[in-house]
Amino acid sequence: MKEVLVRLDRCVGCHSCEIACAVEHSESKNLFGAVTEKPVPRKRIYVEYSPEQMIPVTMICHHCEDAPCVSVCPTGALTQDEISRVVTHNPDICVGCWTCAMVCNYGMIGKHKERRVAIKCDRCPDREVPVCVVACPTRALAFTEVEDFSGSIRADAALTLARGIVGGGTP
Amino acid sequence: MANESLVPTICPYCGVGCGFYVALEDGQEPRIEYMPDHPVNEGALCPKGNAALEVLGHPERLRHPLKKTEDGWAEISWEEALDLVSEKLKEALEAHGPHTIGFLGSAKVTNEENYIFQKMARLLGISNVDNCARLCHSPTIYGLERAFGLVGVTNPFPDLANSRCILVIGSNLAENHPIVARWILKAKDRGATVIVVDPRLTPTAWLADQHLQIDPGTDVALLNGMMRVILKEGLADTEFVTRQTVGFEDLVGSLEEYTPEKVAEIAGVSAAGIVKAARSYARSPASSIVYSMGITQHAVGTDNVTACANLALICGQVGRPGAGLYPLRGQNNVQGACDMGMLPDFYPGGRRIDDPGVVEDVEEAWGASHLPTAPGLTAVEMTEAAYDGDLRILYVVGEDPINSGPNTDRAREALERLEFMVVQDIFMTETAQMADLVLPAALWAEKEGTFTSTERRVQRIRRAADPPGDAREDLWIFSQVAERLGLGFHYAGPDDVLTEINRVLPSYGGVTRERLASPGGLIWPCPDPGHPGTPILHTEGFSTPDGRGRIVPVEYKPPAEVTDQEYPLVLTTGRVVLHYNAGSMTRRSPSLAGRVPELFVEINPHDAKKLEIEEGDPVAVTTARGRILARADLTERVGPGVVFLPFHFPDTNRLTTDVLDPVAKIPEFKVAACRIGRG
Amino acid sequence: MQDREGMILSKAVYADMSRCIACHACEVACEKAHGAAKIFVDVVRDRVSVPVSCCQCEKATCVMVCYPGALSQDNGSITFDSDRCTGCDLCVLACPFGAVQLDTAGVRRCDLCPDREVPACVVTCPSQALIWDDVENIAREIRKRAAVKMGRSLASGRVL
């Protein structure tokens, strides 16, 4: 299955993914409409900053195998697709107890302030490729198989090694 | 709130020294208010702290002096009671000499009270003075005295947060000193590695990055094994070792046979685990060792402490922020009781009794002559002496040796042979039941004075309530007895005594009443009134005569009692979070006793299956000394072959062995061989 | 309390189970403050300890099932009117966490210690396992911590 994966070394902290996410989940689905909408459309992806290394870190829902948020949900509002592993949230039966937020190791459960229910990444069900990936200008976000992702890192590493042999220049 | 006043005080339970307020409001029961600006607990309290006021107005409190008669207990006046004590002491002194009298002080009463109690004893020529530190941390006293020249936690608790590696060995601090867990978690938040060495999977072990579940009593082997790894891999701090220590060469030779593989076999953990722990501790820029009774309560307790000190010394992990040794003391004033000289071989200020210069100093300070110059009997030895008829009179203050000492059936027999025993306490404990005279004392919230926490932090307690009935402050009782013995004590109150302590104890010189007003008090050594206190010890060399730490090689010796066919299981003892020591307070505290009401024994499900024991069954635990009943608690907190009993209930110590550490005379509470059968 | 957008924050007591040491201090503190504990610490399989109390659900099931209207909810906060309570126990049955109890005094559930600035259980918690905050702030804290950890993997690895 394809996943949204992050190349932290490519992220420049431009927040394009956050804006695209909020627009995608708005009524009007365009930036100019979205900014005036009430309730304000909410993002489900977060660009954080790590002061220790002074770098931006894009945080996404990993749609974990055996997702903890799904297993603790008392009402069944959170469910996980057996094949795609996508965790979806049904706001109609969510009671806002926030146990899902307590157990998520990545802090990916947000709050829909007007409806007072949880809000989280749905991996853009209407799109082939999630909008955050499409919007990322540096291709820090990738929608790909894990094997392919590792392959792309290997290719980069090979390039670095090759530079060593050639003697600093671009091969 | 209307007419509410907040009286700042210090928790009466463990040695962490948490602060809180007693809130007094007209017509209301006193209640606890939290103290967020206290430097150690930041307002937090463990369950015992929250329940501390439950013993205050307890209906079972002793209210009158009681004399044992043929028809049971008779209420008598203070006049009569005090006359009786002084008469008995006089008689014995004249007829049999001071060596037939024993004074058992308390780590629960204030510094001032302990100071006066031991002063009274020594002025009478009595050198048999001791306190319950004997049963919890006496190996720390002898081990650290030798290694560092000074006994005490080296760094304050908040400094634990600066450690990058914390080795917790033989301490279940999450249950016994929960506030310490707060600082360990803060260190973890900053990226520290936590290693927990414990035969049980305790809540402390939950916090660990690495848990070494060793077999009970194999600590020296493990520590020696770690040191060998450190030396072989060149991880020792050789610069520190040459500059600040002596004895390193002897250690190097002694460690050769402690290979990870051999230690793994002795201690029952993996060789890789030993190597990993050794590397984490030695490589980190600042490492701390936290230990407690799992280290001390062994026949090799002093060796255990010495091994911990050796590890710290060869790695240079002492005397800096984040690098220290934390012996966690059990009682709120055990450090203070020892500082005040409530020990058979030390005068106030940790000065040895057999040093003529010290005796001269003390004689001058007290205006006395002929003070004892040789160590007296320790607590457990006093019991032995009573058994043999050599000890005739015992004055017990705030202790319950029948429950807290080892092999209690024999101890009971010994105390029965005493000519006269007076017990001064707040409740009718099992020991008090055996006394000839019981004196009702005030508890901590009913008097003024100071406590010294395990951090060496001296803090003030203040009077928030009146003692019930005729109960009186211990200081008043001691002064009255002393007056009747013609010792001429003229102290107006605890402040007067503190002034004398400032004068007599060099390290308490600047610990004056006025300076103790703010939360957090002062950390000794604080020699003069302008001194800020010394939170971190040994920053400029050690307190030994030459300023160097002593590395003393120790060899692994198996526990005194090993399992055999008759007694195939290892019994270890310890505490649970909701109870405290012999339980005379917590078993009377409804919100604590209600949660753990009765004695239980932890058994591994694997062993229980073989013994056909089910959860909750009444079972019999038997050792060579006795047989008791307890409820079975099947749990993986203990490994196969090990069972655990908490010692807060009267029966547990009927099973423990009275084999003593040769130096510190502490009994081996932590290892005994036992068998389990259906009850 | 309101956030930047003027939305009302709903603070609750959250538990960080990785910090809980099963000391039961919260239970005893709650008992002292309210006469009976409304938070309960359960140890699961000798490995992890979980403090359970009212989650202050935004659309509370206890309120939904209360047909006489004794329990009501406005902007997240739940109130109880003992005069209307018929003692039917439906709220007890409806709570997914077992955090509602009914006794002679009425519904017993965490009221977040209205007389205190911070609830007693949170102040007393020795290991700082209980957190008193709005869920958004807590999620942000968790994200920050995770971001630092992820950043470390990068710093020690191939790029920086």
Short mmCIF file of C-alpha atoms in Angstrom, two decimals, chain C residues 7-124:
data_model
loop_
_atom_site.label_atom_id
_atom_site.label_comp_id
_atom_site.label_asym_id
_atom_site.label_seq_id
_atom_site.Cartn_x
_atom_site.Cartn_y
_atom_site.Cartn_z
CA MET C 7 -13.49 29.68 21.12
CA ILE C 8 -14.07 28.39 24.63
CA LEU C 9 -11.30 26.05 25.78
CA SER C 10 -12.41 22.93 27.51
CA LYS C 11 -9.81 21.83 30.00
CA ALA C 12 -9.81 18.33 31.40
CA VAL C 13 -7.51 16.04 33.37
CA TYR C 14 -5.48 13.90 30.99
CA ALA C 15 -3.17 11.02 31.90
CA ASP C 16 0.27 10.35 30.51
CA MET C 17 0.41 6.63 31.15
CA SER C 18 4.13 6.45 30.48
CA ARG C 19 4.66 8.50 33.64
CA CYS C 20 2.10 6.95 36.01
CA ILE C 21 3.76 5.00 38.86
CA ALA C 22 0.54 3.60 40.38
CA CYS C 23 1.08 5.43 43.67
CA HIS C 24 -2.63 6.22 44.15
CA ALA C 25 -1.85 9.74 45.39
CA CYS C 26 -4.57 11.15 43.10
CA GLU C 27 -7.15 8.80 44.62
CA VAL C 28 -6.29 9.79 48.18
CA ALA C 29 -6.13 13.51 47.31
CA CYS C 30 -9.53 13.27 45.59
CA GLU C 31 -10.96 11.41 48.56
CA LYS C 32 -9.70 14.16 50.87
CA ALA C 33 -11.16 16.90 48.67
CA HIS C 34 -14.54 15.32 47.98
CA GLY C 35 -15.15 12.67 50.62
CA ALA C 36 -14.95 9.86 48.07
CA ALA C 37 -12.52 9.28 45.22
CA LYS C 38 -13.61 10.03 41.66
CA ILE C 39 -10.37 8.97 40.02
CA PHE C 40 -9.17 5.40 40.01
CA VAL C 41 -5.77 3.91 39.27
CA ASP C 42 -5.77 0.49 37.66
CA VAL C 43 -2.61 -1.53 37.07
CA VAL C 44 -2.82 -3.63 33.93
CA ARG C 45 -0.82 -6.88 33.75
CA ASP C 46 1.81 -5.60 36.23
CA ARG C 47 3.25 -3.49 33.43
CA VAL C 48 1.34 -0.27 33.08
CA SER C 49 -0.83 1.84 35.29
CA VAL C 50 -3.85 3.81 34.09
CA PRO C 51 -5.60 6.59 36.01
CA VAL C 52 -9.26 6.63 34.97
CA SER C 53 -11.59 9.53 35.67
CA CYS C 54 -14.29 11.52 33.89
CA CYS C 55 -13.04 12.62 30.44
CA GLN C 56 -15.41 15.60 30.43
CA CYS C 57 -16.68 14.38 27.01
CA GLU C 58 -17.73 17.20 24.73
CA LYS C 59 -20.99 15.42 23.94
CA ALA C 60 -21.25 13.43 27.11
CA THR C 61 -23.17 10.17 26.94
CA CYS C 62 -24.17 10.49 30.61
CA VAL C 63 -25.92 13.75 29.72
CA MET C 64 -27.49 12.33 26.55
CA VAL C 65 -29.23 9.52 28.44
CA CYS C 66 -30.39 11.60 31.40
CA TYR C 67 -34.13 11.89 30.60
CA PRO C 68 -35.14 14.01 33.61
CA GLY C 69 -32.45 16.51 32.63
CA ALA C 70 -30.56 16.36 35.93
CA LEU C 71 -27.30 16.33 33.99
CA SER C 72 -26.91 19.08 31.43
CA GLN C 73 -24.08 20.35 29.29
CA ASP C 74 -23.34 23.83 28.03
CA ASN C 75 -20.25 24.63 25.98
CA GLY C 76 -18.64 21.42 27.12
CA SER C 77 -19.05 21.83 30.86
CA ILE C 78 -21.39 19.40 32.61
CA THR C 79 -23.61 20.41 35.52
CA PHE C 80 -25.80 18.35 37.83
CA ASP C 81 -29.13 19.32 39.41
CA SER C 82 -29.85 16.89 42.25
CA ASP C 83 -33.52 17.93 42.46
CA ARG C 84 -34.18 16.48 39.05
CA CYS C 85 -32.26 13.23 39.53
CA THR C 86 -34.47 10.18 39.86
CA GLY C 87 -31.61 7.81 40.60
CA CYS C 88 -32.26 5.71 37.52
CA ASP C 89 -28.57 4.80 37.05
CA LEU C 90 -28.70 5.30 33.27
CA CYS C 91 -25.75 7.72 33.42
CA VAL C 92 -23.72 5.08 35.22
CA LEU C 93 -24.52 2.56 32.48
CA ALA C 94 -23.86 5.02 29.67
CA CYS C 95 -20.37 6.14 30.70
CA PRO C 96 -17.84 4.25 28.58
CA PHE C 97 -15.17 4.72 31.25
CA GLY C 98 -16.98 3.70 34.42
CA ALA C 99 -16.26 7.18 35.69
CA VAL C 100 -19.79 7.98 36.81
CA GLN C 101 -21.17 6.65 40.07
CA LEU C 102 -24.48 7.30 41.75
CA ASP C 103 -24.88 7.43 45.50
CA THR C 104 -27.26 9.10 47.95
CA ALA C 105 -25.57 12.45 47.36
CA GLY C 106 -26.32 12.20 43.65
CA VAL C 107 -24.02 11.74 40.69
CA ARG C 108 -20.41 11.29 41.64
CA ARG C 109 -18.03 12.24 38.84
CA CYS C 110 -14.96 14.45 38.54
CA ASP C 111 -16.02 18.10 38.86
CA LEU C 112 -12.47 19.39 38.22
CA CYS C 113 -12.33 20.92 41.75
CA PRO C 114 -14.17 24.18 40.96
CA ASP C 115 -12.84 25.84 44.15
CA ARG C 116 -9.22 25.31 43.14
CA GLU C 117 -7.08 26.82 40.47
CA VAL C 118 -5.76 23.37 39.51
CA PRO C 119 -7.56 20.11 40.43
CA ALA C 120 -6.14 18.39 43.54
CA CYS C 121 -5.17 15.19 41.69
CA VAL C 122 -3.04 17.15 39.23
CA VAL C 123 -1.23 19.16 41.91
CA THR C 124 -0.50 16.12 44.03
#
